[in-house]
Amino acid sequence: MNLLLSLAIALTSPLDTATFAGGCFWSMERAFDQVPGVVAVTVGYAGGRLPHPSYDQVSTGRTGHLESVQVVYDANRISYARLVDAFWHDIDPTQADGQFCDHGPEYHTAVFYRDSAERRVAEASLRALERRFGKPITTALLRATTFYRAEEYHQHYYKKNPVNYGLYRVACGRDRRLKEFWGKDEVSMYETKASDTELRRTLTPLQYEVTQHAATEPPFRNEYWDNHTPGIYVDVVSGEPLFSSLDKFESGTGWPSFTQPL
């Protein structure tokens, strides 16, 4: 098998949770509501010091919280890596003082990871983003802390107040900037490639030979041929999700085998 895989995301149940901060949480809720495989989106506050903060407290910029969304998703339909990709495509990750017309520390962007697997996926995605645009990415990668649900009037705001939200979105210039930044193609982060120097630094010698020179891992003596942990298998170089453990079967070849890709 010429593609080295890395088991990246442990699935303990059909539904999983991810948290992102992308500026105004009304807009991030709208964005993730449209992603196939997402079951529910809640707006709230994450990353701060004050327990159970109110909107008024967070909006002072002194609590350390970011306006955030908690995304519940079906891990059998969409991977964490794809959620991160969707997140990037709805923000300007190079803006340092907030997002679009919303300025202040509470509007800074962040990916909140829950474990080392999610951190690796987020780091790989961020590196790919930097390679694509050739400029610093200001989005933080942060260990997930307690997520506090925002007040009820903020939940589903774009649905409950479509006129007011529409006026805000146009005035804020979000769509205009997203089009300027991402263009029309919205190329996935996984279509970029690290430099040879970076690959040699981040991969083991065997990983480098397998992924870059089409070498083959020895059968029955590789990391995942006999692995039975539930999860998503991703490309070790790009972080792109490839296979689900639900589709793995015993082929007798000594390499991990799957009935279908994701």
PDB file of N, CA and C in Angstrom, residues 86-178:
ATOM      1  N   ALA A  86     -14.118  23.929   6.198  1.00  0.00           N
ATOM      2  CA  ALA A  86     -15.296  24.788   6.053  1.00  0.00           C
ATOM      3  C   ALA A  86     -15.148  26.065   6.877  1.00  0.00           C
ATOM      4  N   PHE A  87     -14.568  25.934   8.049  1.00  0.00           N
ATOM      5  CA  PHE A  87     -14.332  27.100   8.903  1.00  0.00           C
ATOM      6  C   PHE A  87     -13.435  28.113   8.213  1.00  0.00           C
ATOM      7  N   TRP A  88     -12.308  27.644   7.665  1.00  0.00           N
ATOM      8  CA  TRP A  88     -11.389  28.566   6.996  1.00  0.00           C
ATOM      9  C   TRP A  88     -12.100  29.350   5.906  1.00  0.00           C
ATOM     10  N   HIS A  89     -12.951  28.669   5.157  1.00  0.00           N
ATOM     11  CA  HIS A  89     -13.568  29.300   3.997  1.00  0.00           C
ATOM     12  C   HIS A  89     -14.652  30.309   4.349  1.00  0.00           C
ATOM     13  N   ASP A  90     -14.942  30.486   5.628  1.00  0.00           N
ATOM     14  CA  ASP A  90     -15.930  31.499   6.002  1.00  0.00           C
ATOM     15  C   ASP A  90     -15.321  32.610   6.847  1.00  0.00           C
ATOM     16  N   ILE A  91     -13.987  32.678   6.881  1.00  0.00           N
ATOM     17  CA  ILE A  91     -13.323  33.767   7.597  1.00  0.00           C
ATOM     18  C   ILE A  91     -12.190  34.318   6.742  1.00  0.00           C
ATOM     19  N   ASP A  92     -11.640  35.441   7.187  1.00  0.00           N
ATOM     20  CA  ASP A  92     -10.371  35.948   6.666  1.00  0.00           C
ATOM     21  C   ASP A  92      -9.320  35.627   7.720  1.00  0.00           C
ATOM     22  N   PRO A  93      -8.564  34.545   7.553  1.00  0.00           N
ATOM     23  CA  PRO A  93      -7.633  34.110   8.595  1.00  0.00           C
ATOM     24  C   PRO A  93      -6.387  34.973   8.722  1.00  0.00           C
ATOM     25  N   THR A  94      -6.277  36.017   7.899  1.00  0.00           N
ATOM     26  CA  THR A  94      -5.129  36.923   8.000  1.00  0.00           C
ATOM     27  C   THR A  94      -5.474  38.212   8.740  1.00  0.00           C
ATOM     28  N   GLN A  95      -6.736  38.414   9.067  1.00  0.00           N
ATOM     29  CA  GLN A  95      -7.149  39.633   9.765  1.00  0.00           C
ATOM     30  C   GLN A  95      -6.868  39.485  11.253  1.00  0.00           C
ATOM     31  N   ALA A  96      -6.135  40.428  11.807  1.00  0.00           N
ATOM     32  CA  ALA A  96      -5.649  40.267  13.178  1.00  0.00           C
ATOM     33  C   ALA A  96      -6.515  40.937  14.234  1.00  0.00           C
ATOM     34  N   ASP A  97      -7.333  41.889  13.851  1.00  0.00           N
ATOM     35  CA  ASP A  97      -8.039  42.697  14.852  1.00  0.00           C
ATOM     36  C   ASP A  97      -9.507  42.333  14.993  1.00  0.00           C
ATOM     37  N   GLY A  98      -9.902  41.201  14.488  1.00  0.00           N
ATOM     38  CA  GLY A  98     -11.296  40.785  14.524  1.00  0.00           C
ATOM     39  C   GLY A  98     -11.669  40.147  13.203  1.00  0.00           C
ATOM     40  N   GLN A  99     -12.914  40.325  12.790  1.00  0.00           N
ATOM     41  CA  GLN A  99     -13.347  39.803  11.505  1.00  0.00           C
ATOM     42  C   GLN A  99     -14.252  40.810  10.814  1.00  0.00           C
ATOM     43  N   PHE A 100     -13.820  41.203   9.606  1.00  0.00           N
ATOM     44  CA  PHE A 100     -14.604  42.092   8.763  1.00  0.00           C
ATOM     45  C   PHE A 100     -14.855  43.408   9.506  1.00  0.00           C
ATOM     46  N   CYS A 101     -16.103  43.805   9.741  1.00  0.00           N
ATOM     47  CA  CYS A 101     -16.346  45.095  10.406  1.00  0.00           C
ATOM     48  C   CYS A 101     -16.350  44.989  11.921  1.00  0.00           C
ATOM     49  N   ASP A 102     -16.255  43.776  12.441  1.00  0.00           N
ATOM     50  CA  ASP A 102     -16.297  43.574  13.892  1.00  0.00           C
ATOM     51  C   ASP A 102     -14.873  43.529  14.444  1.00  0.00           C
ATOM     52  N   HIS A 103     -14.543  44.492  15.276  1.00  0.00           N
ATOM     53  CA  HIS A 103     -13.187  44.602  15.807  1.00  0.00           C
ATOM     54  C   HIS A 103     -13.194  44.459  17.324  1.00  0.00           C
ATOM     55  N   GLY A 104     -12.117  43.889  17.839  1.00  0.00           N
ATOM     56  CA  GLY A 104     -11.998  43.694  19.275  1.00  0.00           C
ATOM     57  C   GLY A 104     -11.583  42.276  19.581  1.00  0.00           C
ATOM     58  N   PRO A 105     -11.029  42.047  20.756  1.00  0.00           N
ATOM     59  CA  PRO A 105     -10.507  40.717  21.094  1.00  0.00           C
ATOM     60  C   PRO A 105     -11.564  39.624  21.075  1.00  0.00           C
ATOM     61  N   GLU A 106     -12.819  39.964  21.342  1.00  0.00           N
ATOM     62  CA  GLU A 106     -13.858  38.931  21.355  1.00  0.00           C
ATOM     63  C   GLU A 106     -14.194  38.423  19.957  1.00  0.00           C
ATOM     64  N   TYR A 107     -13.699  39.128  18.925  1.00  0.00           N
ATOM     65  CA  TYR A 107     -13.952  38.716  17.545  1.00  0.00           C
ATOM     66  C   TYR A 107     -12.737  38.059  16.895  1.00  0.00           C
ATOM     67  N   HIS A 108     -11.697  37.807  17.663  1.00  0.00           N
ATOM     68  CA  HIS A 108     -10.548  37.094  17.113  1.00  0.00           C
ATOM     69  C   HIS A 108     -10.961  35.676  16.727  1.00  0.00           C
ATOM     70  N   THR A 109     -10.201  35.073  15.833  1.00  0.00           N
ATOM     71  CA  THR A 109     -10.551  33.741  15.339  1.00  0.00           C
ATOM     72  C   THR A 109      -9.706  32.664  16.008  1.00  0.00           C
ATOM     73  N   ALA A 110     -10.295  31.474  16.129  1.00  0.00           N
ATOM     74  CA  ALA A 110      -9.584  30.365  16.771  1.00  0.00           C
ATOM     75  C   ALA A 110     -10.235  29.042  16.406  1.00  0.00           C
ATOM     76  N   VAL A 111      -9.405  28.010  16.362  1.00  0.00           N
ATOM     77  CA  VAL A 111      -9.865  26.626  16.309  1.00  0.00           C
ATOM     78  C   VAL A 111      -9.587  26.031  17.680  1.00  0.00           C
ATOM     79  N   PHE A 112     -10.616  25.540  18.334  1.00  0.00           N
ATOM     80  CA  PHE A 112     -10.460  24.927  19.653  1.00  0.00           C
ATOM     81  C   PHE A 112     -10.371  23.408  19.487  1.00  0.00           C
ATOM     82  N   TYR A 113      -9.207  22.847  19.755  1.00  0.00           N
ATOM     83  CA  TYR A 113      -9.041  21.396  19.609  1.00  0.00           C
ATOM     84  C   TYR A 113      -9.238  20.712  20.955  1.00  0.00           C
ATOM     85  N   ARG A 114      -9.745  19.480  20.915  1.00  0.00           N
ATOM     86  CA  ARG A 114     -10.044  18.742  22.139  1.00  0.00           C
ATOM     87  C   ARG A 114      -8.983  17.704  22.495  1.00  0.00           C
ATOM     88  N   ASP A 115      -8.197  17.292  21.530  1.00  0.00           N
ATOM     89  CA  ASP A 115      -7.181  16.281  21.801  1.00  0.00           C
ATOM     90  C   ASP A 115      -6.058  16.440  20.794  1.00  0.00           C
ATOM     91  N   SER A 116      -5.042  15.597  20.920  1.00  0.00           N
ATOM     92  CA  SER A 116      -3.863  15.720  20.056  1.00  0.00           C
ATOM     93  C   SER A 116      -4.198  15.423  18.603  1.00  0.00           C
ATOM     94  N   ALA A 117      -5.177  14.549  18.370  1.00  0.00           N
ATOM     95  CA  ALA A 117      -5.556  14.237  16.996  1.00  0.00           C
ATOM     96  C   ALA A 117      -6.156  15.462  16.314  1.00  0.00           C
ATOM     97  N   GLU A 118      -7.070  16.138  16.989  1.00  0.00           N
ATOM     98  CA  GLU A 118      -7.649  17.352  16.416  1.00  0.00           C
ATOM     99  C   GLU A 118      -6.590  18.436  16.260  1.00  0.00           C
ATOM    100  N   ARG A 119      -5.668  18.529  17.211  1.00  0.00           N
ATOM    101  CA  ARG A 119      -4.601  19.524  17.095  1.00  0.00           C
ATOM    102  C   ARG A 119      -3.762  19.270  15.847  1.00  0.00           C
ATOM    103  N   ARG A 120      -3.423  18.001  15.578  1.00  0.00           N
ATOM    104  CA  ARG A 120      -2.613  17.690  14.396  1.00  0.00           C
ATOM    105  C   ARG A 120      -3.353  18.050  13.115  1.00  0.00           C
ATOM    106  N   VAL A 121      -4.635  17.757  13.075  1.00  0.00           N
ATOM    107  CA  VAL A 121      -5.424  18.108  11.896  1.00  0.00           C
ATOM    108  C   VAL A 121      -5.439  19.618  11.697  1.00  0.00           C
ATOM    109  N   ALA A 122      -5.678  20.363  12.779  1.00  0.00           N
ATOM    110  CA  ALA A 122      -5.731  21.820  12.686  1.00  0.00           C
ATOM    111  C   ALA A 122      -4.379  22.403  12.288  1.00  0.00           C
ATOM    112  N   GLU A 123      -3.300  21.868  12.849  1.00  0.00           N
ATOM    113  CA  GLU A 123      -1.965  22.366  12.515  1.00  0.00           C
ATOM    114  C   GLU A 123      -1.632  22.110  11.053  1.00  0.00           C
ATOM    115  N   ALA A 124      -1.950  20.927  10.563  1.00  0.00           N
ATOM    116  CA  ALA A 124      -1.677  20.614   9.157  1.00  0.00           C
ATOM    117  C   ALA A 124      -2.478  21.523   8.239  1.00  0.00           C
ATOM    118  N   SER A 125      -3.718  21.772   8.602  1.00  0.00           N
ATOM    119  CA  SER A 125      -4.562  22.639   7.797  1.00  0.00           C
ATOM    120  C   SER A 125      -4.051  24.074   7.802  1.00  0.00           C
ATOM    121  N   LEU A 126      -3.611  24.547   8.960  1.00  0.00           N
ATOM    122  CA  LEU A 126      -3.079  25.908   9.044  1.00  0.00           C
ATOM    123  C   LEU A 126      -1.801  26.047   8.220  1.00  0.00           C
ATOM    124  N   ARG A 127      -0.933  25.038   8.277  1.00  0.00           N
ATOM    125  CA  ARG A 127       0.298  25.095   7.475  1.00  0.00           C
ATOM    126  C   ARG A 127      -0.030  25.137   5.984  1.00  0.00           C
ATOM    127  N   ALA A 128      -1.025  24.362   5.584  1.00  0.00           N
ATOM    128  CA  ALA A 128      -1.423  24.371   4.175  1.00  0.00           C
ATOM    129  C   ALA A 128      -1.953  25.739   3.773  1.00  0.00           C
ATOM    130  N   LEU A 129      -2.664  26.376   4.686  1.00  0.00           N
ATOM    131  CA  LEU A 129      -3.198  27.708   4.420  1.00  0.00           C
ATOM    132  C   LEU A 129      -2.072  28.717   4.244  1.00  0.00           C
ATOM    133  N   GLU A 130      -1.056  28.640   5.093  1.00  0.00           N
ATOM    134  CA  GLU A 130       0.082  29.551   4.972  1.00  0.00           C
ATOM    135  C   GLU A 130       0.831  29.329   3.663  1.00  0.00           C
ATOM    136  N   ARG A 131       0.940  28.064   3.248  1.00  0.00           N
ATOM    137  CA  ARG A 131       1.609  27.793   1.970  1.00  0.00           C
ATOM    138  C   ARG A 131       0.821  28.383   0.813  1.00  0.00           C
ATOM    139  N   ARG A 132      -0.475  28.282   0.892  1.00  0.00           N
ATOM    140  CA  ARG A 132      -1.293  28.766  -0.216  1.00  0.00           C
ATOM    141  C   ARG A 132      -1.219  30.273  -0.368  1.00  0.00           C
ATOM    142  N   PHE A 133      -1.300  31.001   0.747  1.00  0.00           N
ATOM    143  CA  PHE A 133      -1.391  32.452   0.668  1.00  0.00           C
ATOM    144  C   PHE A 133      -0.069  33.161   0.928  1.00  0.00           C
ATOM    145  N   GLY A 134       0.921  32.449   1.461  1.00  0.00           N
ATOM    146  CA  GLY A 134       2.232  33.041   1.657  1.00  0.00           C
ATOM    147  C   GLY A 134       2.249  34.200   2.628  1.00  0.00           C
ATOM    148  N   LYS A 135       1.380  34.168   3.607  1.00  0.00           N
ATOM    149  CA  LYS A 135       1.345  35.236   4.606  1.00  0.00           C
ATOM    150  C   LYS A 135       0.948  34.647   5.951  1.00  0.00           C
ATOM    151  N   PRO A 136       1.239  35.357   7.042  1.00  0.00           N
ATOM    152  CA  PRO A 136       0.929  34.813   8.368  1.00  0.00           C
ATOM    153  C   PRO A 136      -0.571  34.610   8.570  1.00  0.00           C
ATOM    154  N   ILE A 137      -0.902  33.519   9.232  1.00  0.00           N
ATOM    155  CA  ILE A 137      -2.278  33.239   9.617  1.00  0.00           C
ATOM    156  C   ILE A 137      -2.438  33.642  11.077  1.00  0.00           C
ATOM    157  N   THR A 138      -3.410  34.484  11.354  1.00  0.00           N
ATOM    158  CA  THR A 138      -3.571  35.020  12.704  1.00  0.00           C
ATOM    159  C   THR A 138      -4.505  34.179  13.568  1.00  0.00           C
ATOM    160  N   THR A 139      -5.174  33.211  12.988  1.00  0.00           N
ATOM    161  CA  THR A 139      -6.089  32.358  13.746  1.00  0.00           C
ATOM    162  C   THR A 139      -5.314  31.528  14.761  1.00  0.00           C
ATOM    163  N   ALA A 140      -5.778  31.513  15.987  1.00  0.00           N
ATOM    164  CA  ALA A 140      -5.123  30.756  17.052  1.00  0.00           C
ATOM    165  C   ALA A 140      -5.632  29.321  17.081  1.00  0.00           C
ATOM    166  N   LEU A 141      -4.763  28.400  17.467  1.00  0.00           N
ATOM    167  CA  LEU A 141      -5.144  27.017  17.748  1.00  0.00           C
ATOM    168  C   LEU A 141      -5.075  26.855  19.257  1.00  0.00           C
ATOM    169  N   LEU A 142      -6.218  26.640  19.883  1.00  0.00           N
ATOM    170  CA  LEU A 142      -6.311  26.672  21.342  1.00  0.00           C
ATOM    171  C   LEU A 142      -6.920  25.385  21.886  1.00  0.00           C
ATOM    172  N   ARG A 143      -6.421  24.974  23.030  1.00  0.00           N
ATOM    173  CA  ARG A 143      -7.032  23.849  23.734  1.00  0.00           C
ATOM    174  C   ARG A 143      -8.458  24.224  24.137  1.00  0.00           C
ATOM    175  N   ALA A 144      -9.405  23.366  23.825  1.00  0.00           N
ATOM    176  CA  ALA A 144     -10.803  23.646  24.144  1.00  0.00           C
ATOM    177  C   ALA A 144     -11.020  23.718  25.652  1.00  0.00           C
ATOM    178  N   THR A 145     -11.733  24.731  26.063  1.00  0.00           N
ATOM    179  CA  THR A 145     -12.136  24.876  27.461  1.00  0.00           C
ATOM    180  C   THR A 145     -13.665  24.863  27.502  1.00  0.00           C
ATOM    181  N   THR A 146     -14.233  25.272  28.606  1.00  0.00           N
ATOM    182  CA  THR A 146     -15.690  25.250  28.738  1.00  0.00           C
ATOM    183  C   THR A 146     -16.347  26.181  27.729  1.00  0.00           C
ATOM    184  N   PHE A 147     -17.353  25.669  27.056  1.00  0.00           N
ATOM    185  CA  PHE A 147     -18.150  26.468  26.129  1.00  0.00           C
ATOM    186  C   PHE A 147     -19.423  26.891  26.852  1.00  0.00           C
ATOM    187  N   TYR A 148     -19.684  28.194  26.848  1.00  0.00           N
ATOM    188  CA  TYR A 148     -20.873  28.721  27.513  1.00  0.00           C
ATOM    189  C   TYR A 148     -21.890  29.163  26.463  1.00  0.00           C
ATOM    190  N   ARG A 149     -23.074  28.600  26.537  1.00  0.00           N
ATOM    191  CA  ARG A 149     -24.135  28.937  25.596  1.00  0.00           C
ATOM    192  C   ARG A 149     -24.524  30.403  25.752  1.00  0.00           C
ATOM    193  N   ALA A 150     -24.683  31.088  24.623  1.00  0.00           N
ATOM    194  CA  ALA A 150     -25.081  32.492  24.654  1.00  0.00           C
ATOM    195  C   ALA A 150     -26.579  32.618  24.931  1.00  0.00           C
ATOM    196  N   GLU A 151     -26.992  33.830  25.189  1.00  0.00           N
ATOM    197  CA  GLU A 151     -28.392  34.118  25.468  1.00  0.00           C
ATOM    198  C   GLU A 151     -29.282  33.656  24.316  1.00  0.00           C
ATOM    199  N   GLU A 152     -30.526  33.345  24.652  1.00  0.00           N
ATOM    200  CA  GLU A 152     -31.430  32.738  23.679  1.00  0.00           C
ATOM    201  C   GLU A 152     -31.656  33.631  22.464  1.00  0.00           C
ATOM    202  N   TYR A 153     -31.681  34.943  22.643  1.00  0.00           N
ATOM    203  CA  TYR A 153     -31.954  35.806  21.489  1.00  0.00           C
ATOM    204  C   TYR A 153     -30.825  35.779  20.459  1.00  0.00           C
ATOM    205  N   HIS A 154     -29.658  35.259  20.849  1.00  0.00           N
ATOM    206  CA  HIS A 154     -28.566  35.121  19.882  1.00  0.00           C
ATOM    207  C   HIS A 154     -28.658  33.807  19.103  1.00  0.00           C
ATOM    208  N   GLN A 155     -29.366  32.820  19.638  1.00  0.00           N
ATOM    209  CA  GLN A 155     -29.459  31.529  18.963  1.00  0.00           C
ATOM    210  C   GLN A 155     -30.324  31.671  17.704  1.00  0.00           C
ATOM    211  N   HIS A 156     -29.802  31.195  16.578  1.00  0.00           N
ATOM    212  CA  HIS A 156     -30.531  31.230  15.297  1.00  0.00           C
ATOM    213  C   HIS A 156     -30.947  32.657  14.923  1.00  0.00           C
ATOM    214  N   TYR A 157     -30.106  33.614  15.269  1.00  0.00           N
ATOM    215  CA  TYR A 157     -30.461  35.014  15.024  1.00  0.00           C
ATOM    216  C   TYR A 157     -30.731  35.269  13.545  1.00  0.00           C
ATOM    217  N   TYR A 158     -29.933  34.683  12.685  1.00  0.00           N
ATOM    218  CA  TYR A 158     -30.090  34.961  11.255  1.00  0.00           C
ATOM    219  C   TYR A 158     -31.414  34.426  10.721  1.00  0.00           C
ATOM    220  N   LYS A 159     -31.965  33.415  11.373  1.00  0.00           N
ATOM    221  CA  LYS A 159     -33.265  32.879  10.968  1.00  0.00           C
ATOM    222  C   LYS A 159     -34.414  33.690  11.568  1.00  0.00           C
ATOM    223  N   LYS A 160     -34.268  34.077  12.816  1.00  0.00           N
ATOM    224  CA  LYS A 160     -35.344  34.785  13.511  1.00  0.00           C
ATOM    225  C   LYS A 160     -35.441  36.253  13.090  1.00  0.00           C
ATOM    226  N   ASN A 161     -34.322  36.808  12.627  1.00  0.00           N
ATOM    227  CA  ASN A 161     -34.286  38.225  12.241  1.00  0.00           C
ATOM    228  C   ASN A 161     -33.625  38.370  10.872  1.00  0.00           C
ATOM    229  N   PRO A 162     -34.224  37.801   9.833  1.00  0.00           N
ATOM    230  CA  PRO A 162     -33.553  37.763   8.525  1.00  0.00           C
ATOM    231  C   PRO A 162     -33.278  39.137   7.927  1.00  0.00           C
ATOM    232  N   VAL A 163     -34.170  40.091   8.133  1.00  0.00           N
ATOM    233  CA  VAL A 163     -33.959  41.422   7.558  1.00  0.00           C
ATOM    234  C   VAL A 163     -32.806  42.124   8.261  1.00  0.00           C
ATOM    235  N   ASN A 164     -32.868  42.167   9.583  1.00  0.00           N
ATOM    236  CA  ASN A 164     -31.794  42.825  10.334  1.00  0.00           C
ATOM    237  C   ASN A 164     -30.451  42.150  10.091  1.00  0.00           C
ATOM    238  N   TYR A 165     -30.460  40.809  10.075  1.00  0.00           N
ATOM    239  CA  TYR A 165     -29.197  40.113   9.843  1.00  0.00           C
ATOM    240  C   TYR A 165     -28.677  40.396   8.439  1.00  0.00           C
ATOM    241  N   GLY A 166     -29.566  40.382   7.456  1.00  0.00           N
ATOM    242  CA  GLY A 166     -29.139  40.644   6.084  1.00  0.00           C
ATOM    243  C   GLY A 166     -28.508  42.014   5.932  1.00  0.00           C
ATOM    244  N   LEU A 167     -29.109  43.019   6.562  1.00  0.00           N
ATOM    245  CA  LEU A 167     -28.554  44.371   6.507  1.00  0.00           C
ATOM    246  C   LEU A 167     -27.187  44.425   7.178  1.00  0.00           C
ATOM    247  N   TYR A 168     -27.074  43.759   8.329  1.00  0.00           N
ATOM    248  CA  TYR A 168     -25.785  43.718   9.030  1.00  0.00           C
ATOM    249  C   TYR A 168     -24.722  43.063   8.161  1.00  0.00           C
ATOM    250  N   ARG A 169     -25.053  41.941   7.549  1.00  0.00           N
ATOM    251  CA  ARG A 169     -24.059  41.194   6.776  1.00  0.00           C
ATOM    252  C   ARG A 169     -23.550  42.010   5.594  1.00  0.00           C
ATOM    253  N   VAL A 170     -24.459  42.694   4.915  1.00  0.00           N
ATOM    254  CA  VAL A 170     -24.048  43.529   3.782  1.00  0.00           C
ATOM    255  C   VAL A 170     -23.182  44.686   4.262  1.00  0.00           C
ATOM    256  N   ALA A 171     -23.633  45.362   5.315  1.00  0.00           N
ATOM    257  CA  ALA A 171     -22.885  46.513   5.826  1.00  0.00           C
ATOM    258  C   ALA A 171     -21.512  46.112   6.336  1.00  0.00           C
ATOM    259  N   CYS A 172     -21.410  44.894   6.854  1.00  0.00           N
ATOM    260  CA  CYS A 172     -20.136  44.434   7.412  1.00  0.00           C
ATOM    261  C   CYS A 172     -19.138  44.038   6.323  1.00  0.00           C
ATOM    262  N   GLY A 173     -19.623  43.805   5.114  1.00  0.00           N
ATOM    263  CA  GLY A 173     -18.723  43.471   4.011  1.00  0.00           C
ATOM    264  C   GLY A 173     -18.184  42.062   4.047  1.00  0.00           C
ATOM    265  N   ARG A 174     -18.848  41.179   4.768  1.00  0.00           N
ATOM    266  CA  ARG A 174     -18.344  39.813   4.931  1.00  0.00           C
ATOM    267  C   ARG A 174     -18.260  39.078   3.595  1.00  0.00           C
ATOM    268  N   ASP A 175     -19.349  39.074   2.852  1.00  0.00           N
ATOM    269  CA  ASP A 175     -19.361  38.328   1.589  1.00  0.00           C
ATOM    270  C   ASP A 175     -18.382  38.916   0.579  1.00  0.00           C
ATOM    271  N   ARG A 176     -18.297  40.238   0.543  1.00  0.00           N
ATOM    272  CA  ARG A 176     -17.366  40.882  -0.383  1.00  0.00           C
ATOM    273  C   ARG A 176     -15.925  40.480  -0.079  1.00  0.00           C
ATOM    274  N   ARG A 177     -15.570  40.503   1.196  1.00  0.00           N
ATOM    275  CA  ARG A 177     -14.198  40.153   1.572  1.00  0.00           C
ATOM    276  C   ARG A 177     -13.923  38.675   1.357  1.00  0.00           C
ATOM    277  N   LEU A 178     -14.893  37.821   1.658  1.00  0.00           N
ATOM    278  CA  LEU A 178     -14.693  36.388   1.432  1.00  0.00           C
ATOM    279  C   LEU A 178     -14.434  36.105  -0.041  1.00  0.00           C
TER     280      LEU A 178
END
